[in-house]
C-alpha cells in the first residue's frame, strides 16, 4: 500500500515490534501454562496424589494439549518475528521518505503535497524562474518516487511475511474474489496516492503538478485607465486570469466586473462577468444582476436575479440554440474548489434562491502566491457535479483515478455536497451546454 503523507506521518512502525513481542509472549505463556499443568499431572502418581485409569486418560489429554500449545507457541513466535522484522524495514523506509519531504519543504521554493507530488511554492517569480523550478520539481519527484515505492514495498513485504509465517501453521488467507472481502477490514487496502510504479501514476502526478501551476499566481500587474482597473494575474504555467473592474459610466448599466482567462499561449479560454442593470435599460432587465460565462467555443451561460427575488438561468449553444438551466443547479457556487483555489464567486441569496456572481471582495484576496482557479472553473464544476454530463472531464477523471489506483477520486476539482440531479430535467440545449462546460474542465486540467 502507498499511503498519503498525512497517513504515513501517523504510522508508528515501533508498535509492530511491541505487537510482535506481545504475540510471541502470549503464545509462550499459553504453552508454558499447559506444559506445567501436563507435567504436574504426570508427577501425581509419584506423590500418590492421583493414579489409575482416569489419571492416565487425563495425562494423555494434557499431553495432547501440551503439543498443541507448543505448536501455538511456534506459530506466535514466527508471526511475532515477522512483525518485529517489519518494524525495522518499514521504519527505515518511512523515515527516509519523510526526511526527504521535509528537506524539500524547508528549501522554501518547493514543497511535497499530501499525495507525494513535488510542487512549486507560491511566490513572486519570473517565467524563467518558474521553468527552472518546474525542472527541479521533476528531478526531486524521481527521488521521492523511489523512496515512496520503498515504503510500499516494505509494507507489502511485511504483510506477505506475516501471512507466510501464519500459513505454515495452517492459516488460510481469504479468497480475494470471495464474499469475505465484503467485510470491513478484510480486503487488502488500495493505494491512497498515484503509484509511480506505473505510467498512469506518473501521468497522474504530472497532472496534479500542472493543475497546481495553472492555479498558482507568480506575478500580478495592475493598470489603471480612467475609471477602468485591469489586474493581470500570471500563473506559474504562464496562463493568465485578467480581472477588469469597469466603472466607466454607461446609461444602461452599473459597474461591470469581468474575469478573462487565457492559456499560456495567449488563447482565449473563458470570460465571466457580473453587472447590475439600471432602470433605464430594457424593461425585462431593469434592476437585474446578470452573471454570464462564455467559453472559447461560443457556449454561453447567463443567470439573472431581480430585486423581487426572481431568478433565471439560460444557456446558448454555439449553433444558436438556447435552453433553460434549473436555478437549483447553480444554488451552491463554490467560492473555492477543493485544494483551496479561489474562484472569485460569491452567492447572491434572494427569495427565489441563489445564483453565482463575481465578488470584488473575494477577488481582493487574490494575489501573488495565492491559488486562483477562476470563476469559469467554479461554474463548470458546479454544472458537472450536479448534472453528471458525459464530457472530457469524466474521461479526465477516469484517467486520473486509473483502475482504482487512487482512493478518494479526483479531489482537486470536486465540489462536496452538490448532490446529483439527473440530466433529464434539462432541455436539449441545456444538456449540451453542461457537456461543453465539462469539456472545458477536461481541457483545462487534463491536457495530458
Short mmCIF file of C-alpha atoms in Angstrom, two decimals:
data_model
loop_
_atom_site.label_atom_id
_atom_site.label_comp_id
_atom_site.label_asym_id
_atom_site.label_seq_id
_atom_site.Cartn_x
_atom_site.Cartn_y
_atom_site.Cartn_z
CA UNK A 1 0.00 0.00 0.00
CA UNK A 2 1.18 3.51 -0.81
CA UNK A 3 -0.05 5.81 1.99
CA UNK A 4 -0.65 9.54 1.77
CA UNK A 5 1.85 11.79 3.50
CA UNK A 6 -0.53 12.58 6.36
CA UNK A 7 -1.21 8.87 6.94
CA UNK A 8 2.48 7.96 6.83
CA UNK A 9 3.18 10.63 9.44
CA UNK A 10 0.69 8.86 11.72
CA UNK A 11 2.24 5.45 11.18
CA UNK A 12 4.16 4.10 14.18
CA UNK A 13 6.35 1.21 12.99
CA UNK A 14 7.74 0.73 16.51
CA UNK A 15 4.31 -0.53 17.52
CA UNK A 16 4.90 -3.54 15.26
CA UNK A 17 7.90 -4.50 17.38
CA UNK A 18 5.82 -4.28 20.55
CA UNK A 19 2.99 -6.17 18.87
CA UNK A 20 5.36 -8.86 17.64
CA UNK A 21 6.80 -9.35 21.11
CA UNK A 22 3.32 -9.42 22.64
CA UNK A 23 2.17 -12.04 20.12
CA UNK A 24 5.23 -14.18 20.83
CA UNK A 25 4.86 -13.80 24.61
CA UNK A 26 1.17 -14.71 24.55
CA UNK A 27 1.84 -17.98 22.73
CA UNK A 28 4.75 -18.79 25.01
CA UNK A 29 2.61 -18.04 28.09
CA UNK A 30 -0.12 -20.41 26.93
CA UNK A 31 2.42 -23.13 26.12
CA UNK A 32 4.12 -22.65 29.48
CA UNK A 33 0.88 -22.90 31.43
CA UNK A 34 -0.31 -26.03 29.60
CA UNK A 35 3.11 -27.71 29.84
CA UNK A 36 3.28 -27.02 33.57
CA UNK A 37 -0.16 -28.50 34.05
CA UNK A 38 0.78 -31.56 31.98
CA UNK A 39 3.98 -32.07 33.99
CA UNK A 40 2.12 -31.74 37.25
CA UNK A 41 -0.41 -34.34 36.18
CA UNK A 42 2.39 -36.70 35.15
CA UNK A 43 4.06 -36.49 38.58
CA UNK A 44 0.90 -37.15 40.58
CA UNK A 45 1.38 -40.93 40.83
CA UNK A 46 4.84 -40.42 42.32
CA UNK A 47 3.39 -38.22 45.05
CA UNK A 48 0.43 -40.59 45.47
CA UNK A 49 -1.90 -37.69 44.70
CA UNK A 50 -3.71 -39.39 41.87
CA UNK A 51 -3.36 -42.55 39.80
CA UNK A 52 -5.41 -45.05 37.88
CA UNK A 53 -7.26 -45.14 34.59
CA UNK A 54 -8.76 -41.67 34.99
CA UNK A 55 -5.32 -40.22 35.67
CA UNK A 56 -3.89 -41.96 32.61
CA UNK A 57 -6.66 -40.51 30.43
CA UNK A 58 -6.12 -37.04 31.85
CA UNK A 59 -2.38 -37.34 31.35
CA UNK A 60 -2.83 -38.26 27.68
CA UNK A 61 -5.31 -35.44 27.16
CA UNK A 62 -2.96 -32.85 28.67
CA UNK A 63 -0.09 -34.33 26.68
CA UNK A 64 -2.01 -33.61 23.50
CA UNK A 65 -2.84 -30.15 24.82
CA UNK A 66 0.85 -29.52 25.50
CA UNK A 67 1.71 -30.47 21.92
CA UNK A 68 -0.98 -28.11 20.60
CA UNK A 69 0.22 -25.35 22.90
CA UNK A 70 3.77 -25.90 21.73
CA UNK A 71 2.57 -25.58 18.12
CA UNK A 72 0.75 -22.38 19.08
CA UNK A 73 3.96 -21.01 20.61
CA UNK A 74 5.83 -21.80 17.39
CA UNK A 75 3.04 -20.10 15.43
CA UNK A 76 3.11 -16.91 17.50
CA UNK A 77 6.92 -16.89 17.53
CA UNK A 78 7.04 -16.95 13.72
CA UNK A 79 4.34 -14.30 13.32
CA UNK A 80 5.89 -12.15 16.04
CA UNK A 81 9.27 -12.31 14.32
CA UNK A 82 7.67 -11.17 11.05
CA UNK A 83 6.12 -8.21 12.85
CA UNK A 84 9.41 -7.26 14.51
CA UNK A 85 11.35 -7.52 11.25
CA UNK A 86 8.73 -5.38 9.52
CA UNK A 87 9.06 -2.70 12.18
CA UNK A 88 12.66 -2.20 11.14
CA UNK A 89 12.18 -2.18 7.36
CA UNK A 90 9.04 -0.04 7.41
CA UNK A 91 10.58 2.32 9.96
CA UNK A 92 13.71 2.88 7.87
CA UNK A 93 11.74 3.45 4.66
CA UNK A 94 9.27 5.75 6.42
CA UNK A 95 11.99 7.88 7.99
CA UNK A 96 13.87 8.24 4.71
CA UNK A 97 10.77 9.40 2.82
CA UNK A 98 9.56 11.82 5.48
CA UNK A 99 13.04 13.28 5.89
CA UNK A 100 13.28 13.87 2.14
CA UNK A 101 9.86 15.53 2.06
CA UNK A 102 10.84 17.77 4.99
CA UNK A 103 14.11 18.63 3.26
CA UNK A 104 12.22 19.71 0.12
CA UNK A 105 9.72 21.71 2.18
CA UNK A 106 12.42 23.59 4.07
CA UNK A 107 14.09 24.65 0.82
CA UNK A 108 11.37 27.28 0.59
CA UNK A 109 10.91 27.00 -3.17
CA UNK A 110 9.34 23.56 -3.45
CA UNK A 111 7.05 21.52 -1.25
CA UNK A 112 5.63 18.00 -1.20
CA UNK A 113 1.86 17.56 -1.22
CA UNK A 114 -0.18 15.01 0.69
CA UNK A 115 -0.11 12.85 -2.44
CA UNK A 116 3.70 13.00 -2.63
CA UNK A 117 3.71 15.33 -5.62
CA UNK A 118 6.55 17.86 -5.62
CA UNK A 119 5.06 21.31 -6.26
CA UNK A 120 6.37 24.84 -6.65
CA UNK A 121 5.74 27.02 -3.60
CA UNK A 122 3.67 30.10 -4.36
CA UNK A 123 5.80 33.25 -4.56
CA UNK A 124 6.74 36.06 -6.93
CA UNK A 125 8.93 34.80 -9.77
CA UNK A 126 9.74 35.27 -13.43
CA UNK A 127 8.80 32.86 -16.19
CA UNK A 128 12.41 31.65 -16.33
CA UNK A 129 12.46 31.02 -12.58
CA UNK A 130 9.17 29.13 -12.76
CA UNK A 131 10.51 26.94 -15.57
CA UNK A 132 13.71 26.22 -13.62
CA UNK A 133 11.72 25.32 -10.51
CA UNK A 134 9.49 23.03 -12.54
CA UNK A 135 12.56 21.15 -13.75
CA UNK A 136 13.81 20.94 -10.15
CA UNK A 137 10.43 19.64 -9.01
CA UNK A 138 10.50 16.96 -11.70
CA UNK A 139 14.02 15.90 -10.64
CA UNK A 140 13.08 15.79 -6.96
CA UNK A 141 9.98 13.81 -7.88
CA UNK A 142 12.18 10.98 -9.12
CA UNK A 143 13.87 10.73 -5.72
CA UNK A 144 10.59 10.98 -3.83
CA UNK A 145 9.06 8.29 -6.03
CA UNK A 146 11.89 5.87 -5.27
CA UNK A 147 11.50 6.42 -1.53
CA UNK A 148 7.71 6.12 -1.78
CA UNK A 149 7.97 2.81 -3.59
CA UNK A 150 10.39 1.62 -0.88
CA UNK A 151 7.73 2.38 1.74
CA UNK A 152 5.13 0.48 -0.26
CA UNK A 153 7.49 -2.46 -0.74
CA UNK A 154 8.34 -2.57 2.97
CA UNK A 155 4.65 -2.54 3.86
CA UNK A 156 3.79 -5.21 1.29
CA UNK A 157 6.78 -7.37 2.26
CA UNK A 158 5.82 -7.22 5.93
CA UNK A 159 2.24 -8.20 5.18
CA UNK A 160 3.48 -11.05 2.98
CA UNK A 161 5.94 -12.22 5.65
CA UNK A 162 3.24 -12.28 8.33
CA UNK A 163 0.91 -14.19 6.02
CA UNK A 164 3.64 -16.66 5.01
CA UNK A 165 4.59 -17.28 8.64
CA UNK A 166 0.96 -17.93 9.50
CA UNK A 167 0.32 -20.21 6.51
CA UNK A 168 2.99 -22.64 7.72
CA UNK A 169 0.81 -23.22 10.75
CA UNK A 170 -2.49 -23.68 8.96
CA UNK A 171 -3.67 -20.13 8.33
CA UNK A 172 -5.69 -19.68 5.13
CA UNK A 173 -5.85 -16.20 3.63
CA UNK A 174 -9.32 -15.04 2.50
CA UNK A 175 -10.13 -15.56 -1.16
CA UNK A 176 -9.72 -12.12 -2.80
CA UNK A 177 -12.71 -12.92 -5.02
CA UNK A 178 -14.86 -14.32 -2.21
CA UNK A 179 -17.63 -12.82 -0.12
CA UNK A 180 -15.25 -12.43 2.83
CA UNK A 181 -13.87 -9.33 1.14
CA UNK A 182 -17.21 -7.60 1.63
CA UNK A 183 -16.49 -7.41 5.36
CA UNK A 184 -14.81 -4.21 6.62
CA UNK A 185 -11.07 -4.60 7.07
CA UNK A 186 -10.81 -7.81 5.07
CA UNK A 187 -9.80 -6.53 1.60
CA UNK A 188 -6.19 -5.54 1.05
CA UNK A 189 -6.01 -1.72 1.29
CA UNK A 190 -5.56 0.09 -2.01
CA UNK A 191 -3.05 2.82 -2.71
CA UNK A 192 -4.06 6.25 -1.45
CA UNK A 193 -1.82 8.13 -3.89
CA UNK A 194 -0.70 7.79 -7.51
CA UNK A 195 1.69 4.87 -7.90
CA UNK A 196 4.92 5.88 -9.66
CA UNK A 197 5.47 2.21 -10.48
CA UNK A 198 3.01 2.59 -13.38
CA UNK A 199 2.90 5.00 -16.30
CA UNK A 200 -0.60 6.03 -15.25
CA UNK A 201 0.65 7.00 -11.81
CA UNK A 202 3.45 9.12 -13.27
CA UNK A 203 0.91 10.85 -15.50
CA UNK A 204 -1.36 11.46 -12.52
CA UNK A 205 1.50 13.13 -10.66
CA UNK A 206 2.28 15.33 -13.66
CA UNK A 207 -1.39 16.26 -13.99
CA UNK A 208 -1.55 17.33 -10.36
CA UNK A 209 1.55 19.49 -10.80
CA UNK A 210 0.07 21.00 -13.97
CA UNK A 211 -3.15 21.82 -12.14
CA UNK A 212 -1.29 23.43 -9.26
CA UNK A 213 0.88 25.52 -11.58
CA UNK A 214 -2.16 26.66 -13.56
CA UNK A 215 -3.79 27.89 -10.34
CA UNK A 216 -0.85 29.50 -8.52
CA UNK A 217 -0.12 33.17 -9.21
CA UNK A 218 3.54 34.09 -9.79
CA UNK A 219 3.05 37.70 -10.90
CA UNK A 220 0.38 40.40 -10.61
CA UNK A 221 0.28 43.63 -12.62
CA UNK A 222 -2.25 46.44 -12.13
CA UNK A 223 -3.10 49.03 -14.79
CA UNK A 224 -5.49 51.95 -14.28
CA UNK A 225 -7.02 53.67 -17.29
CA UNK A 226 -9.56 56.27 -16.26
CA UNK A 227 -12.40 54.50 -14.50
CA UNK A 228 -11.19 51.05 -15.52
CA UNK A 229 -8.75 48.99 -13.43
CA UNK A 230 -7.20 45.91 -15.01
CA UNK A 231 -5.37 43.38 -12.84
CA UNK A 232 -3.45 40.66 -14.67
CA UNK A 233 -2.58 37.55 -12.68
CA UNK A 234 0.06 35.40 -14.37
CA UNK A 235 0.20 31.79 -13.23
CA UNK A 236 3.25 29.59 -12.79
CA UNK A 237 2.48 27.86 -16.09
CA UNK A 238 2.21 31.17 -17.96
CA UNK A 239 -1.58 31.23 -18.27
CA UNK A 240 -3.37 34.43 -17.20
CA UNK A 241 -6.50 35.49 -15.37
CA UNK A 242 -7.31 39.13 -16.17
CA UNK A 243 -9.65 40.91 -13.73
CA UNK A 244 -11.30 44.07 -15.07
CA UNK A 245 -13.26 46.48 -12.87
CA UNK A 246 -15.05 48.70 -15.36
CA UNK A 247 -16.57 51.68 -13.55
CA UNK A 248 -16.98 53.81 -16.66
CA UNK A 249 -20.39 55.48 -16.85
CA UNK A 250 -22.95 53.80 -19.10
CA UNK A 251 -26.58 54.79 -19.45
CA UNK A 252 -27.99 51.29 -19.16
CA UNK A 253 -25.82 49.54 -16.59
CA UNK A 254 -23.73 49.95 -13.48
CA UNK A 255 -20.08 48.91 -12.99
CA UNK A 256 -19.05 45.65 -14.61
CA UNK A 257 -16.68 43.12 -13.06
CA UNK A 258 -15.03 40.69 -15.50
CA UNK A 259 -12.52 37.84 -15.29
CA UNK A 260 -10.99 36.68 -18.58
CA UNK A 261 -8.89 33.53 -18.75
CA UNK A 262 -6.11 32.94 -21.32
CA UNK A 263 -3.88 29.91 -21.74
CA UNK A 264 -0.08 30.14 -21.76
CA UNK A 265 -0.10 30.82 -25.50
CA UNK A 266 -2.47 33.77 -25.09
CA UNK A 267 -5.52 31.95 -26.45
CA UNK A 268 -8.91 32.95 -25.03
CA UNK A 269 -10.43 30.28 -22.78
CA UNK A 270 -13.34 31.89 -20.94
CA UNK A 271 -14.82 35.11 -19.62
CA UNK A 272 -17.16 35.60 -16.68
CA UNK A 273 -18.79 38.95 -15.87
CA UNK A 274 -21.28 40.34 -13.38
CA UNK A 275 -23.26 43.57 -13.93
CA UNK A 276 -26.36 45.21 -12.45
CA UNK A 277 -28.72 46.87 -14.92
CA UNK A 278 -30.21 50.34 -14.41
CA UNK A 279 -33.88 51.22 -14.69
CA UNK A 280 -33.07 52.97 -17.97
CA UNK A 281 -32.28 49.69 -19.71
CA UNK A 282 -34.59 47.23 -21.42
CA UNK A 283 -37.74 46.63 -19.38
CA UNK A 284 -37.10 42.91 -18.89
CA UNK A 285 -33.69 43.53 -17.29
CA UNK A 286 -34.43 46.57 -15.13
CA UNK A 287 -32.73 46.22 -11.75
CA UNK A 288 -31.48 42.72 -12.53
CA UNK A 289 -27.99 41.46 -11.73
CA UNK A 290 -26.62 39.32 -14.55
CA UNK A 291 -23.70 36.91 -14.40
CA UNK A 292 -22.58 35.40 -17.69
CA UNK A 293 -19.86 32.91 -18.57
CA UNK A 294 -18.69 32.49 -22.15
CA UNK A 295 -16.34 29.74 -23.35
CA UNK A 296 -13.95 29.79 -26.27
CA UNK A 297 -16.28 27.68 -28.42
CA UNK A 298 -19.07 30.27 -28.07
CA UNK A 299 -21.06 28.46 -25.38
CA UNK A 300 -22.77 30.99 -23.09
CA UNK A 301 -24.49 30.65 -19.72
CA UNK A 302 -26.41 33.61 -18.28
CA UNK A 303 -28.13 33.87 -14.92
CA UNK A 304 -30.28 36.79 -13.77
CA UNK A 305 -31.52 37.87 -10.36
CA UNK A 306 -34.15 40.58 -9.98
CA UNK A 307 -34.75 42.73 -6.86
CA UNK A 308 -38.01 40.87 -6.15
CA UNK A 309 -36.08 37.61 -5.78
CA UNK A 310 -36.95 36.10 -9.16
CA UNK A 311 -34.09 34.19 -10.74
CA UNK A 312 -33.48 32.70 -14.16
CA UNK A 313 -30.66 30.84 -15.90
CA UNK A 314 -30.38 30.35 -19.65
CA UNK A 315 -27.82 28.73 -21.91
CA UNK A 316 -26.93 29.40 -25.52
CA UNK A 317 -25.08 26.96 -27.75
CA UNK A 318 -22.61 27.92 -30.50
CA UNK A 319 -25.13 26.79 -33.14
CA UNK A 320 -27.78 29.24 -31.92
CA UNK A 321 -29.94 27.02 -29.74
CA UNK A 322 -30.97 28.05 -26.25
CA UNK A 323 -32.34 26.30 -23.21
CA UNK A 324 -33.11 26.66 -19.53
CA UNK A 325 -30.97 25.53 -16.62
CA UNK A 326 -32.86 24.81 -13.37
CA UNK A 327 -31.72 27.51 -10.98
CA UNK A 328 -31.26 24.87 -8.26
CA UNK A 329 -28.24 23.59 -10.16
CA UNK A 330 -26.47 26.91 -9.61
CA UNK A 331 -27.59 27.33 -5.99
CA UNK A 332 -24.27 26.27 -4.47
CA UNK A 333 -21.47 28.01 -6.38
CA UNK A 334 -18.06 27.29 -4.84
CA UNK A 335 -16.07 30.24 -3.51
CA UNK A 336 -13.09 27.89 -3.59
CA UNK A 337 -12.58 24.46 -5.09
CA UNK A 338 -11.10 21.54 -3.18
CA UNK A 339 -7.44 22.25 -2.66
CA UNK A 340 -8.11 25.88 -1.77
CA UNK A 341 -8.01 27.62 -5.17
CA UNK A 342 -10.35 30.63 -5.13
CA UNK A 343 -12.98 31.13 -7.83
CA UNK A 344 -13.88 34.78 -7.18
CA UNK A 345 -17.56 33.81 -6.88
CA UNK A 346 -19.99 34.65 -4.11
CA UNK A 347 -23.57 33.65 -3.52
CA UNK A 348 -26.46 36.05 -4.02
CA UNK A 349 -29.36 34.75 -1.99
CA UNK A 350 -32.86 36.02 -2.67
CA UNK A 351 -36.44 34.86 -2.26
CA UNK A 352 -36.19 32.74 -5.35
CA UNK A 353 -32.95 31.04 -4.44
CA UNK A 354 -29.36 31.98 -5.21
CA UNK A 355 -27.19 32.44 -8.25
CA UNK A 356 -23.43 32.80 -8.53
CA UNK A 357 -21.80 36.15 -9.16
CA UNK A 358 -18.36 37.71 -9.18
CA UNK A 359 -17.32 39.43 -5.98
CA UNK A 360 -14.87 42.33 -5.80
CA UNK A 361 -14.32 41.49 -2.13
CA UNK A 362 -13.46 37.87 -2.96
CA UNK A 363 -11.09 38.99 -5.69
CA UNK A 364 -9.23 41.25 -3.26
CA UNK A 365 -7.80 38.11 -1.68
CA UNK A 366 -6.20 37.10 -4.97
CA UNK A 367 -2.53 37.99 -5.38
CA UNK A 368 0.99 36.66 -5.82
CA UNK A 369 1.37 33.24 -4.23
CA UNK A 370 -2.38 32.69 -3.94
CA UNK A 371 -4.27 29.94 -5.72
CA UNK A 372 -6.89 31.16 -8.17
CA UNK A 373 -8.88 28.82 -10.41
CA UNK A 374 -11.19 31.48 -11.79
CA UNK A 375 -14.99 31.75 -11.90
CA UNK A 376 -15.45 29.73 -15.10
CA UNK A 377 -13.98 26.69 -13.37
CA UNK A 378 -16.33 27.25 -10.42
CA UNK A 379 -19.37 27.43 -12.71
CA UNK A 380 -18.21 24.49 -14.81
CA UNK A 381 -17.58 22.18 -11.91
CA UNK A 382 -20.93 23.10 -10.34
CA UNK A 383 -22.70 22.08 -13.54
CA UNK A 384 -20.60 18.94 -13.86
CA UNK A 385 -21.19 17.79 -10.29
CA UNK A 386 -24.95 18.25 -10.32
CA UNK A 387 -25.66 17.14 -13.88
CA UNK A 388 -23.09 14.44 -14.47
CA UNK A 389 -22.80 15.17 -18.17
CA UNK A 390 -20.67 12.93 -20.35
CA UNK A 391 -17.63 15.01 -21.19
CA UNK A 392 -13.89 15.21 -21.49
CA UNK A 393 -13.79 15.90 -17.76
CA UNK A 394 -15.23 12.49 -16.99
CA UNK A 395 -12.60 10.92 -19.19
CA UNK A 396 -10.06 13.01 -17.29
CA UNK A 397 -11.38 11.63 -14.00
CA UNK A 398 -11.20 8.09 -15.36
CA UNK A 399 -7.60 8.66 -16.39
CA UNK A 400 -6.71 10.23 -13.08
CA UNK A 401 -8.20 7.53 -10.90
CA UNK A 402 -6.83 4.83 -13.22
CA UNK A 403 -8.15 1.38 -12.32
CA UNK A 404 -8.80 2.29 -8.70
CA UNK A 405 -5.22 3.27 -8.02
CA UNK A 406 -6.10 6.42 -6.10
CA UNK A 407 -8.51 6.29 -3.18
CA UNK A 408 -10.90 9.20 -2.91
CA UNK A 409 -11.23 10.06 -6.57
CA UNK A 410 -10.41 13.32 -8.27
CA UNK A 411 -10.37 15.52 -5.16
CA UNK A 412 -8.77 18.68 -6.59
CA UNK A 413 -11.86 19.61 -8.59
CA UNK A 414 -14.93 18.09 -6.98
CA UNK A 415 -17.49 20.12 -5.07
CA UNK A 416 -18.65 18.34 -1.88
CA UNK A 417 -22.34 18.20 -1.15
CA UNK A 418 -23.56 19.36 -4.55
CA UNK A 419 -25.94 16.42 -4.94
CA UNK A 420 -26.63 14.74 -8.28
CA UNK A 421 -29.53 15.95 -10.42
CA UNK A 422 -30.34 13.88 -13.47
CA UNK A 423 -29.55 15.49 -16.78
CA UNK A 424 -33.04 14.55 -17.95
CA UNK A 425 -34.60 17.57 -16.22
CA UNK A 426 -32.79 19.92 -18.63
CA UNK A 427 -33.60 20.85 -22.18
CA UNK A 428 -31.53 19.51 -25.04
CA UNK A 429 -29.72 22.83 -25.25
CA UNK A 430 -29.09 22.80 -21.50
CA UNK A 431 -27.63 19.31 -21.59
CA UNK A 432 -25.38 20.26 -24.49
CA UNK A 433 -24.06 23.30 -22.61
CA UNK A 434 -23.37 21.26 -19.49
CA UNK A 435 -21.38 18.89 -21.67
CA UNK A 436 -19.47 21.84 -23.11
CA UNK A 437 -18.54 23.03 -19.63
CA UNK A 438 -17.41 19.51 -18.76
CA UNK A 439 -15.22 19.51 -21.83
CA UNK A 440 -13.84 22.88 -20.72
CA UNK A 441 -12.81 21.31 -17.40
CA UNK A 442 -11.28 18.35 -19.17
CA UNK A 443 -9.22 20.57 -21.44
CA UNK A 444 -8.11 22.77 -18.55
CA UNK A 445 -6.95 20.12 -16.14
CA UNK A 446 -6.27 17.05 -18.22
CA UNK A 447 -4.38 18.43 -21.18
CA UNK A 448 -2.03 15.46 -20.98
#
